[in-house]
CSV table of C-alpha atoms in Angstrom, one decimal:
chain,number,residue,atom,x,y,z
A,1,UNK,CA,-51.1,-13.2,20.1
A,2,UNK,CA,-52.6,-9.8,21.0
A,3,UNK,CA,-50.6,-7.8,23.5
A,4,UNK,CA,-52.1,-5.7,26.3
A,5,UNK,CA,-49.9,-3.7,28.7
A,6,UNK,CA,-50.9,-3.4,32.4
A,7,UNK,CA,-48.5,-0.6,33.3
A,8,UNK,CA,-48.5,2.2,35.8
A,9,UNK,CA,-51.3,2.9,38.2
A,10,UNK,CA,-54.7,1.1,38.0
A,11,UNK,CA,-57.2,3.9,37.8
A,12,UNK,CA,-60.9,4.6,37.3
A,13,UNK,CA,-62.1,5.6,33.9
A,14,UNK,CA,-63.0,9.1,35.2
A,15,UNK,CA,-59.3,9.8,36.1
A,16,UNK,CA,-57.9,9.0,32.7
A,17,UNK,CA,-57.9,12.6,31.5
A,18,UNK,CA,-55.7,13.6,34.4
A,19,UNK,CA,-53.1,11.0,33.6
A,20,UNK,CA,-53.2,11.8,29.9
A,21,UNK,CA,-52.7,15.5,30.7
A,22,UNK,CA,-49.7,14.8,33.0
A,23,UNK,CA,-48.3,12.1,30.7
A,24,UNK,CA,-48.2,9.3,33.3
A,25,UNK,CA,-48.6,5.7,32.5
A,26,UNK,CA,-51.8,4.1,33.7
A,27,UNK,CA,-54.2,1.2,33.1
A,28,UNK,CA,-58.0,1.7,33.2
A,29,UNK,CA,-60.8,-0.8,32.8
A,30,UNK,CA,-62.1,1.1,29.8
A,31,UNK,CA,-58.8,0.8,27.9
A,32,UNK,CA,-58.4,-2.9,28.7
A,33,UNK,CA,-62.0,-3.6,27.6
A,34,UNK,CA,-61.4,-1.8,24.3
A,35,UNK,CA,-58.3,-3.9,23.7
A,36,UNK,CA,-60.2,-7.1,24.4
A,37,UNK,CA,-62.8,-6.0,21.8
A,38,UNK,CA,-60.1,-5.4,19.3
A,39,UNK,CA,-58.6,-8.9,20.0
A,40,UNK,CA,-62.0,-10.3,19.2
A,41,UNK,CA,-61.4,-13.8,20.7
A,42,UNK,CA,-57.8,-14.3,19.7
A,43,UNK,CA,-55.3,-15.2,22.4
A,44,UNK,CA,-54.1,-12.2,24.5
A,45,UNK,CA,-50.9,-11.7,26.4
A,46,UNK,CA,-51.0,-9.2,29.3
A,47,UNK,CA,-47.6,-7.8,30.3
A,48,UNK,CA,-47.8,-6.6,33.9
A,49,UNK,CA,-45.6,-4.1,35.6
A,50,UNK,CA,-47.8,-2.1,38.0
A,51,UNK,CA,-47.8,-0.9,41.6
A,52,UNK,CA,-51.6,-1.3,41.7
A,53,UNK,CA,-54.2,1.2,42.5
A,54,UNK,CA,-58.0,1.3,42.3
A,55,UNK,CA,-59.5,-1.9,43.6
A,56,UNK,CA,-62.8,-1.6,41.8
A,57,UNK,CA,-61.1,-0.9,38.5
A,58,UNK,CA,-58.9,-4.0,39.1
A,59,UNK,CA,-62.0,-6.0,39.8
A,60,UNK,CA,-63.6,-4.9,36.6
A,61,UNK,CA,-60.5,-5.8,34.6
A,62,UNK,CA,-60.2,-9.2,36.3
A,63,UNK,CA,-63.9,-10.0,35.6
A,64,UNK,CA,-63.6,-9.0,31.9
A,65,UNK,CA,-60.5,-11.2,31.5
A,66,UNK,CA,-62.2,-14.1,33.1
A,67,UNK,CA,-65.2,-13.6,30.8
A,68,UNK,CA,-63.1,-13.3,27.7
A,69,UNK,CA,-63.8,-16.0,25.1
A,70,UNK,CA,-60.2,-16.4,24.0
A,71,UNK,CA,-57.1,-17.6,25.8
A,72,UNK,CA,-55.7,-15.2,28.5
A,73,UNK,CA,-51.9,-15.3,29.1
A,74,UNK,CA,-50.3,-13.2,31.8
A,75,UNK,CA,-46.6,-12.3,32.0
A,76,UNK,CA,-45.5,-10.5,35.2
A,77,UNK,CA,-42.4,-8.8,33.9
A,78,UNK,CA,-41.7,-6.3,36.7
A,79,UNK,CA,-44.0,-5.7,39.6
A,80,UNK,CA,-47.6,-7.0,40.1
A,81,UNK,CA,-48.5,-5.4,43.4
A,82,UNK,CA,-51.8,-4.8,45.2
A,83,UNK,CA,-54.6,-4.3,42.6
A,84,UNK,CA,-52.3,-5.4,39.8
A,85,UNK,CA,-51.8,-8.8,41.6
A,86,UNK,CA,-55.6,-9.3,41.4
A,87,UNK,CA,-55.5,-8.8,37.6
A,88,UNK,CA,-52.6,-11.2,37.4
A,89,UNK,CA,-54.9,-14.0,38.8
A,90,UNK,CA,-57.1,-13.9,35.7
A,91,UNK,CA,-55.4,-16.4,33.4
A,92,UNK,CA,-52.5,-18.6,32.6
A,93,UNK,CA,-49.5,-16.9,34.1
A,94,UNK,CA,-45.7,-16.7,33.9
A,95,UNK,CA,-43.4,-14.6,36.1
A,96,UNK,CA,-40.0,-13.3,35.3
A,97,UNK,CA,-37.3,-14.6,37.7
A,98,UNK,CA,-36.5,-10.9,38.4
A,99,UNK,CA,-40.1,-9.8,39.1
A,100,UNK,CA,-42.1,-9.6,42.3
A,101,UNK,CA,-45.7,-10.1,43.3
A,102,UNK,CA,-47.1,-8.3,46.3
A,103,UNK,CA,-50.4,-8.8,48.1
A,104,UNK,CA,-51.8,-6.7,51.0
A,105,UNK,CA,-54.9,-5.4,52.6
A,106,UNK,CA,-57.2,-2.9,51.0
A,107,UNK,CA,-56.8,0.6,52.4
A,108,UNK,CA,-58.4,4.0,52.0
A,109,UNK,CA,-57.6,7.6,52.9
A,110,UNK,CA,-61.0,9.0,52.0
A,111,UNK,CA,-62.9,8.8,55.3
A,112,UNK,CA,-63.6,11.2,58.2
A,113,UNK,CA,-66.1,11.2,61.0
A,114,UNK,CA,-66.7,9.9,64.5
A,115,UNK,CA,-66.1,6.4,65.9
A,116,UNK,CA,-69.3,5.0,64.2
A,117,UNK,CA,-67.9,6.0,60.8
A,118,UNK,CA,-64.6,4.5,61.6
A,119,UNK,CA,-66.1,1.2,62.8
A,120,UNK,CA,-68.2,1.1,59.7
A,121,UNK,CA,-65.2,1.7,57.4
A,122,UNK,CA,-63.4,-1.1,59.2
A,123,UNK,CA,-66.1,-3.5,58.2
A,124,UNK,CA,-66.1,-2.2,54.7
A,125,UNK,CA,-62.4,-2.8,54.4
A,126,UNK,CA,-62.6,-6.3,55.9
A,127,UNK,CA,-65.3,-7.1,53.3
A,128,UNK,CA,-63.2,-5.7,50.5
A,129,UNK,CA,-60.2,-7.8,51.6
A,130,UNK,CA,-62.4,-10.9,51.3
A,131,UNK,CA,-63.5,-10.0,47.8
A,132,UNK,CA,-59.9,-9.5,46.7
A,133,UNK,CA,-58.8,-12.7,48.4
A,134,UNK,CA,-61.3,-14.6,46.3
A,135,UNK,CA,-59.1,-14.0,43.3
A,136,UNK,CA,-56.1,-15.6,45.1
A,137,UNK,CA,-58.2,-18.5,46.3
A,138,UNK,CA,-59.7,-19.2,42.9
A,139,UNK,CA,-56.2,-19.1,41.2
A,140,UNK,CA,-54.2,-21.1,43.8
A,141,UNK,CA,-56.7,-23.3,45.6
A,142,UNK,CA,-55.5,-21.9,49.0
A,143,UNK,CA,-58.0,-21.3,51.7
A,144,UNK,CA,-59.6,-17.9,52.4
A,145,UNK,CA,-57.7,-17.8,55.7
A,146,UNK,CA,-54.4,-18.4,54.0
A,147,UNK,CA,-55.0,-15.7,51.5
A,148,UNK,CA,-56.1,-13.2,54.2
A,149,UNK,CA,-53.0,-14.0,56.2
A,150,UNK,CA,-50.8,-13.3,53.3
A,151,UNK,CA,-52.6,-10.0,52.8
A,152,UNK,CA,-52.3,-9.1,56.5
A,153,UNK,CA,-48.5,-9.4,56.3
A,154,UNK,CA,-48.1,-7.4,53.1
A,155,UNK,CA,-46.4,-10.4,51.5
A,156,UNK,CA,-43.8,-9.9,48.8
A,157,UNK,CA,-43.1,-12.9,46.6
A,158,UNK,CA,-40.4,-13.8,44.1
A,159,UNK,CA,-41.2,-15.9,41.1
A,160,UNK,CA,-40.3,-19.3,42.7
A,161,UNK,CA,-42.3,-18.6,45.9
A,162,UNK,CA,-45.3,-17.4,43.9
A,163,UNK,CA,-45.3,-20.6,41.9
A,164,UNK,CA,-45.0,-22.7,45.1
A,165,UNK,CA,-48.1,-21.0,46.4
A,166,UNK,CA,-50.0,-21.5,43.2
A,167,UNK,CA,-50.4,-17.8,42.5
A,168,UNK,CA,-48.3,-18.1,39.3
A,169,UNK,CA,-48.1,-21.1,37.0
A,170,UNK,CA,-44.5,-21.0,36.0
A,171,UNK,CA,-41.2,-19.1,36.0
A,172,UNK,CA,-40.3,-17.5,32.7
A,173,UNK,CA,-37.1,-18.8,31.0
A,174,UNK,CA,-36.9,-21.8,33.4
A,175,UNK,CA,-36.5,-24.3,30.6
A,176,UNK,CA,-33.8,-22.1,29.0
A,177,UNK,CA,-31.7,-22.3,32.1
A,178,UNK,CA,-31.5,-26.1,32.2
A,179,UNK,CA,-27.9,-27.4,31.9
A,180,UNK,CA,-26.8,-29.2,28.7
A,181,UNK,CA,-26.8,-32.8,30.0
A,182,UNK,CA,-24.8,-34.0,27.1
A,183,UNK,CA,-22.0,-31.6,27.8
A,184,UNK,CA,-22.2,-32.4,31.5
A,185,UNK,CA,-21.8,-36.1,30.8
A,186,UNK,CA,-18.9,-35.4,28.5
A,187,UNK,CA,-17.3,-33.4,31.2
A,188,UNK,CA,-17.8,-36.2,33.8
A,189,UNK,CA,-16.3,-38.7,31.3
A,190,UNK,CA,-13.4,-36.4,30.6
A,191,UNK,CA,-12.7,-36.0,34.3
A,192,UNK,CA,-12.9,-39.7,34.8
A,193,UNK,CA,-10.2,-40.2,32.2
A,194,UNK,CA,-7.6,-37.8,33.5
A,195,UNK,CA,-5.9,-40.5,35.6
A,196,UNK,CA,-5.1,-42.7,32.6
A,197,UNK,CA,-1.3,-42.6,31.8
A,198,UNK,CA,-0.4,-40.5,28.8
A,199,UNK,CA,1.7,-43.3,27.3
A,200,UNK,CA,-1.5,-45.4,27.2
A,201,UNK,CA,-3.4,-42.7,25.4
A,202,UNK,CA,-0.5,-42.4,22.9
A,203,UNK,CA,-0.7,-46.1,22.2
A,204,UNK,CA,-4.4,-45.9,21.6
A,205,UNK,CA,-4.0,-42.9,19.3
A,206,UNK,CA,-1.3,-44.7,17.3
A,207,UNK,CA,-3.4,-47.9,17.2
A,208,UNK,CA,-0.7,-49.9,18.9
A,209,UNK,CA,-1.7,-53.2,20.6
A,210,UNK,CA,-2.5,-53.0,24.2
A,211,UNK,CA,-1.6,-55.7,26.7
A,212,UNK,CA,-4.5,-56.8,28.9
A,213,UNK,CA,-2.1,-56.5,31.8
A,214,UNK,CA,-1.9,-52.8,31.1
A,215,UNK,CA,-5.5,-51.9,31.0
A,216,UNK,CA,-8.9,-53.6,30.8
A,217,UNK,CA,-11.5,-53.1,28.1
A,218,UNK,CA,-13.5,-50.6,30.2
A,219,UNK,CA,-10.5,-48.3,30.7
A,220,UNK,CA,-9.7,-48.6,27.0
A,221,UNK,CA,-13.2,-47.4,26.1
A,222,UNK,CA,-12.9,-44.5,28.5
A,223,UNK,CA,-9.5,-43.5,27.1
A,224,UNK,CA,-10.9,-43.6,23.6
A,225,UNK,CA,-13.8,-41.4,24.7
A,226,UNK,CA,-11.3,-38.8,26.1
A,227,UNK,CA,-9.5,-38.7,22.8
A,228,UNK,CA,-12.7,-38.1,20.9
A,229,UNK,CA,-13.5,-35.2,23.3
A,230,UNK,CA,-10.0,-33.8,22.7
A,231,UNK,CA,-10.4,-34.1,19.0
A,232,UNK,CA,-13.7,-32.2,19.1
A,233,UNK,CA,-12.1,-29.5,21.1
A,234,UNK,CA,-9.3,-29.1,18.6
A,235,UNK,CA,-6.7,-30.3,21.1
A,236,UNK,CA,-5.5,-33.2,18.9
A,237,UNK,CA,-5.0,-33.0,15.1
A,238,UNK,CA,-5.4,-36.1,13.0
């Protein structure tokens, strides 16, 4: 498995030098593409913890991942917000139970002009929203309208909700959290035996004959099971 980190801001290739100079974490399309070339078709695992960033850089990364010849596995380990959520739609995905995924509308601060410019930019942003929503629709099977509604409300999702919506395939460690059914059944059996008189348990332990008037076969089996549990727990010595 070849690991690729999607950390920090999602930035354009031209801004890399600034982040390198300052020492900030970042993800660029150029770096991800180079990593995919190094992986050379072997399975890759993307570990995502990013607040998002440049929508066009995210689109390029998403497209490269979808085109990759090997298996793409995505683990959302912290935050997959905005542009990072788009990248997270590009393969088989898991999400940490402590992580979050956030989707919202595309925005810009680089515009000035009269009402015609503003109207035009509004259309540009609406169109950009639909292109981003395509990633959510392709991953989950939800409708375009549903995806756009989630974006309109800047929706924050925990792992369970993201799985319910189909934006993530599974919650990490879910299988590890399943209860030990064997221990649970033993506990139920132990609790069901606590009402059996102690003298009866003593008789069974000492292999003394038991009168049918005292206890039926079913109760005897339960009592013997309790003794076995107590032995396993070190409560009774042979």
